[in-house]
Coordinates of C-alpha atoms in Angstrom, one line a residue:
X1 CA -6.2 -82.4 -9.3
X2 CA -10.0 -81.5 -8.0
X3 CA -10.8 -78.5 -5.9
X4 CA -10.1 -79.5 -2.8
X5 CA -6.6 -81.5 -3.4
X6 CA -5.3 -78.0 -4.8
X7 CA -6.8 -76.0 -1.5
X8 CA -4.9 -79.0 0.8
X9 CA -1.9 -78.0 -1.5
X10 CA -1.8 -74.4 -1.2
X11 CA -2.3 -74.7 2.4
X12 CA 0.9 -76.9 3.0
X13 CA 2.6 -74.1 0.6
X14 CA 1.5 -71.7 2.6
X15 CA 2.6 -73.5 5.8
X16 CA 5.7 -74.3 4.6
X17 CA 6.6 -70.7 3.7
X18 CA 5.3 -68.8 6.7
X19 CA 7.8 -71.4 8.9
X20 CA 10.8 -70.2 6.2
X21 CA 9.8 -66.3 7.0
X22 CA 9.7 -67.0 10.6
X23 CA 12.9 -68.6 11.0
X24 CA 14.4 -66.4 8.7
X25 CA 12.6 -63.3 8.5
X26 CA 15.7 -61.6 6.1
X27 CA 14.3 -64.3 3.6
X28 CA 13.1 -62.0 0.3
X29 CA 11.9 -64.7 -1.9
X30 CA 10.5 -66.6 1.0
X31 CA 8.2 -63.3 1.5
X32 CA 7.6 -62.9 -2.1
X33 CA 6.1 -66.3 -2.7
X34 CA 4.3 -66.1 0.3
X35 CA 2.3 -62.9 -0.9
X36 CA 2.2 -64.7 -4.3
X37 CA 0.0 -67.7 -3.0
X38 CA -1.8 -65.4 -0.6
X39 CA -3.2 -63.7 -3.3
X40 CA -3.9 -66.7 -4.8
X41 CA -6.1 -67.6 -1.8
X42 CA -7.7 -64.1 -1.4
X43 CA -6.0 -63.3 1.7
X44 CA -5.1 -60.2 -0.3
X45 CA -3.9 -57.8 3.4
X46 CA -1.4 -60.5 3.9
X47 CA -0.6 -60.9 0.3
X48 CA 0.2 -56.9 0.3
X49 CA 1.8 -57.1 3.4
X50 CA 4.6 -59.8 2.7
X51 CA 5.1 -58.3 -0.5
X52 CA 5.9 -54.7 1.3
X53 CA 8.3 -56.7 3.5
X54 CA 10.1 -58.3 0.6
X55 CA 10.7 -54.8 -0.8
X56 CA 11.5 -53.4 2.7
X57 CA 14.6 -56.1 2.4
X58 CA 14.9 -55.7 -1.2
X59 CA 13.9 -52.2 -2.9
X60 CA 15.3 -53.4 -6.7
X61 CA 13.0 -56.4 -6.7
X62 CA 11.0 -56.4 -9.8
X63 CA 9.4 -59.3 -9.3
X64 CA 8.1 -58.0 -6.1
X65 CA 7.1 -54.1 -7.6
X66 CA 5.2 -55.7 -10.6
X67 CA 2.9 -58.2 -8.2
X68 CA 2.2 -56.1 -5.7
X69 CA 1.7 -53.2 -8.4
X70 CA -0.7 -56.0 -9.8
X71 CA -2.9 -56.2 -6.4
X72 CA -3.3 -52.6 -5.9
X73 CA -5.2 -52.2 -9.6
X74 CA -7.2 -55.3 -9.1
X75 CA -8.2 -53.2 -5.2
X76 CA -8.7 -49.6 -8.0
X77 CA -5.9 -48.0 -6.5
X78 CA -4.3 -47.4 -10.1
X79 CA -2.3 -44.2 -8.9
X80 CA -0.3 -46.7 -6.3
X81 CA -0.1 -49.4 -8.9
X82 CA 1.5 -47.0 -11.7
X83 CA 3.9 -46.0 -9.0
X84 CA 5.0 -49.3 -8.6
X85 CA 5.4 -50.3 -12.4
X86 CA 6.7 -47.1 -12.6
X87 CA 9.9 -48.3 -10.2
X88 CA 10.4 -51.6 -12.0
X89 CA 11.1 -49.3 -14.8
X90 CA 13.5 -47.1 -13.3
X91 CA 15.2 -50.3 -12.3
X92 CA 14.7 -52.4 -15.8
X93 CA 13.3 -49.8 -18.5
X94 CA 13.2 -52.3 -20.9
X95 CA 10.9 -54.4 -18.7
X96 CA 8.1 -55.0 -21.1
X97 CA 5.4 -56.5 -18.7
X98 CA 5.4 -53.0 -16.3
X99 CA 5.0 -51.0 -19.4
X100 CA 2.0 -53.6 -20.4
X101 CA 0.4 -52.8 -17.2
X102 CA 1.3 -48.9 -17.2
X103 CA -0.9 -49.4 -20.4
X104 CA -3.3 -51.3 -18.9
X105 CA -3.6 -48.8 -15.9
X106 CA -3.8 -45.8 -18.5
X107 CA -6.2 -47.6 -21.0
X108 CA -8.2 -48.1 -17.2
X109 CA -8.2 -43.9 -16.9
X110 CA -9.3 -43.7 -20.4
X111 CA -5.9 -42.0 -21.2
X112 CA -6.1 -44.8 -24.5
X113 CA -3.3 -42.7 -26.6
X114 CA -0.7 -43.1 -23.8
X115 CA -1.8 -46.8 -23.3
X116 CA -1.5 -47.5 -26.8
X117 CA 2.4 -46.2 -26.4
X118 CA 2.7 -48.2 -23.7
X119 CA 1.7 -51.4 -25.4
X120 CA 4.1 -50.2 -28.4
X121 CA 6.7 -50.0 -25.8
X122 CA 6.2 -53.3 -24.4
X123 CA 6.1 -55.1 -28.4
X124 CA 9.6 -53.0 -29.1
X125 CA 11.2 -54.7 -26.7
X126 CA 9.5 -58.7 -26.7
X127 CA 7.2 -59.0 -29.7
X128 CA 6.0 -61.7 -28.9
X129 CA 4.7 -60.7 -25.7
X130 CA 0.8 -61.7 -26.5
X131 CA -0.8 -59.7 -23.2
X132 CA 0.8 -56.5 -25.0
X133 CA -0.8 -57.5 -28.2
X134 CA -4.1 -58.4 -27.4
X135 CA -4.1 -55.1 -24.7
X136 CA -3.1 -52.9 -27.6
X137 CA -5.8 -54.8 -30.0
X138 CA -8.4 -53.7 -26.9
X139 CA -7.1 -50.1 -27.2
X140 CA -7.3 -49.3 -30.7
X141 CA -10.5 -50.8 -30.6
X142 CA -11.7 -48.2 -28.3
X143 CA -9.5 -45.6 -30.1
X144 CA -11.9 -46.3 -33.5
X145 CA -8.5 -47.2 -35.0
X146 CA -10.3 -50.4 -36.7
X147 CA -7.7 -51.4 -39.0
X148 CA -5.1 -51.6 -36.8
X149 CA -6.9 -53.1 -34.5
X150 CA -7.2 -55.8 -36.1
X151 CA -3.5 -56.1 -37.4
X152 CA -2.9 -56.1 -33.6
X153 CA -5.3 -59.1 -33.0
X154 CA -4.2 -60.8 -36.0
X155 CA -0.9 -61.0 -34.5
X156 CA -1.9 -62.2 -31.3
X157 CA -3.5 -65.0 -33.1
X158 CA -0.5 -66.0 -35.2
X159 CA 1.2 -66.1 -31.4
X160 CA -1.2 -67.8 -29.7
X161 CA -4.1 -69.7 -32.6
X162 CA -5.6 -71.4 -29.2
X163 CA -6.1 -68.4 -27.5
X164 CA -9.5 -67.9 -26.8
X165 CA -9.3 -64.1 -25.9
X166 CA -6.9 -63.1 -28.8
X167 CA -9.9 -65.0 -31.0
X168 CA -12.8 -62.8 -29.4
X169 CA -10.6 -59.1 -29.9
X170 CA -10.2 -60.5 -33.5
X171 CA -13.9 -60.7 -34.2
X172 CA -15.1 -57.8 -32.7
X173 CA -11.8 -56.0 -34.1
X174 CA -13.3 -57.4 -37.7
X175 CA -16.9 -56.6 -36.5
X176 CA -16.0 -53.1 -36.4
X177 CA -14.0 -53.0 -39.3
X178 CA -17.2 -54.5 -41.4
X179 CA -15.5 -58.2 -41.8
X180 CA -18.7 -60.0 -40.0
X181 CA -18.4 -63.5 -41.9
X182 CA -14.7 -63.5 -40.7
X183 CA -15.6 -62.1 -37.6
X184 CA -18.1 -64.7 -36.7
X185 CA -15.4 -67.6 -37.8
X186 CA -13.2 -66.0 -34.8
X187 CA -16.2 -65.3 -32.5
X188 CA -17.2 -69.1 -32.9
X189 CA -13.2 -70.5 -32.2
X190 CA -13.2 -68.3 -29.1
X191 CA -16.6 -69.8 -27.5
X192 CA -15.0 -72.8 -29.2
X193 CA -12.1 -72.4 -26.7
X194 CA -13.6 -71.6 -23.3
X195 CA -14.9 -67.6 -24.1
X196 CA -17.7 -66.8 -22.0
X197 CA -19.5 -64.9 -25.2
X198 CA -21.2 -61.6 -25.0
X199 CA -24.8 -62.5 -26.2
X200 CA -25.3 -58.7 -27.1
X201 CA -22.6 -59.2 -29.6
X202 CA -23.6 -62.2 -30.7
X203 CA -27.2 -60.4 -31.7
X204 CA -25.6 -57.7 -33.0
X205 CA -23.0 -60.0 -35.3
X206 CA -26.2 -62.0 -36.5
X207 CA -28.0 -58.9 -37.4
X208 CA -25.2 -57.8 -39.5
X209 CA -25.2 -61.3 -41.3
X210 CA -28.6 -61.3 -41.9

């Protein structure tokens, strides 16, 4: 499908939901979906807006706490957005993607200890939840906690093999842990797969090989 077949697609979406909410403004996955696509589109007012709605109607909608928790970090409000993660979990505690993104909020604050319990959380309850994985990789990376970082990573990769993101935490996970002839193997199946490549790693990597 090219670029502009899916913008003529999410436009009748869009259409097709905003006449479901007006003729039946009650409608809480009607509203939900709607904010889901307008934050697809960038309309992201409306996209918080529907989603408040569908929570007005609806305060034990997970679905609806976790997206809209989602749009308030990507706008930095992280304090809103752990508030909102923070109901799904009063509601589902064992809801492993809110305490992924209560890690990612805290890894964003630099609080990396309590994100790396976070992450731990989230693999506890589904382990093979690869966004938890690869997070916690991130973190022990930035925790100096090399070996484990890349027991993380190596994980993800078993998940995931083709996942080009898991590959890049797996090199520089094995940079930092003095592995560079594995870690370029890795860095090389990421770019392989679609990773946009830091070149400053890339120098550093080669430097280190000699």
């Amino acid at each position: 499908m090219s670029e502009v077949e899916k913008k003529t697609d999410l436009a009748t979406v869009i259409s097709d939901l905003e006449k479901v909410v007006k003729e039946k403004p009650e409608n809480v996955v009607a509203r939900h979906h709607l904010g889901l696509v307008y934050r697809q589109v960038g309309r992201i007012e409306d996209a918080i807006f529907q989603l408040e709605k569908a929570l007005e109607l609806d305060n034990q909608s997970m679905e609806s706490l976790i997206n809209l928790g989602a749009i308030y970090f990507d706008q930095g409000d992280t304090k809103k957005a752990l508030e909102l993660n923070e109901q799904a979990l009063a509601i589902s505690p064992k809801m492993a993607e809110a305490h992924v993104n209560i890690g990612l909020i805290r890894q964003h604050q630099n609080d990396v200890a309590e994100a790396i319990k976070s992450y731990s959380l989230a693999i506890q309850i589904d382990p093979k939840l690869i966004t938890a994985w690869i997070n916690l990789t991130s973190a022990y990376t930035m925790n100096e906690e090399d070996a484990k970082a890349v027991e993380a990573a190596r994980e993800a990769v078993t998940l995931e093999p083709d996942s080009a993101m898991a590959r890049n935490n797996l090199a520089v996970a094995l940079y930092f842990k003095g592995d560079y002839a594995e870690s370029k193997q890795n860095l090389e199946k990421a770019k392989e797969l679609g990773y946009s490549i830091d070149s400053r790693f890339v120098d550093a990597l080669n430097e280190k090989l000699g």
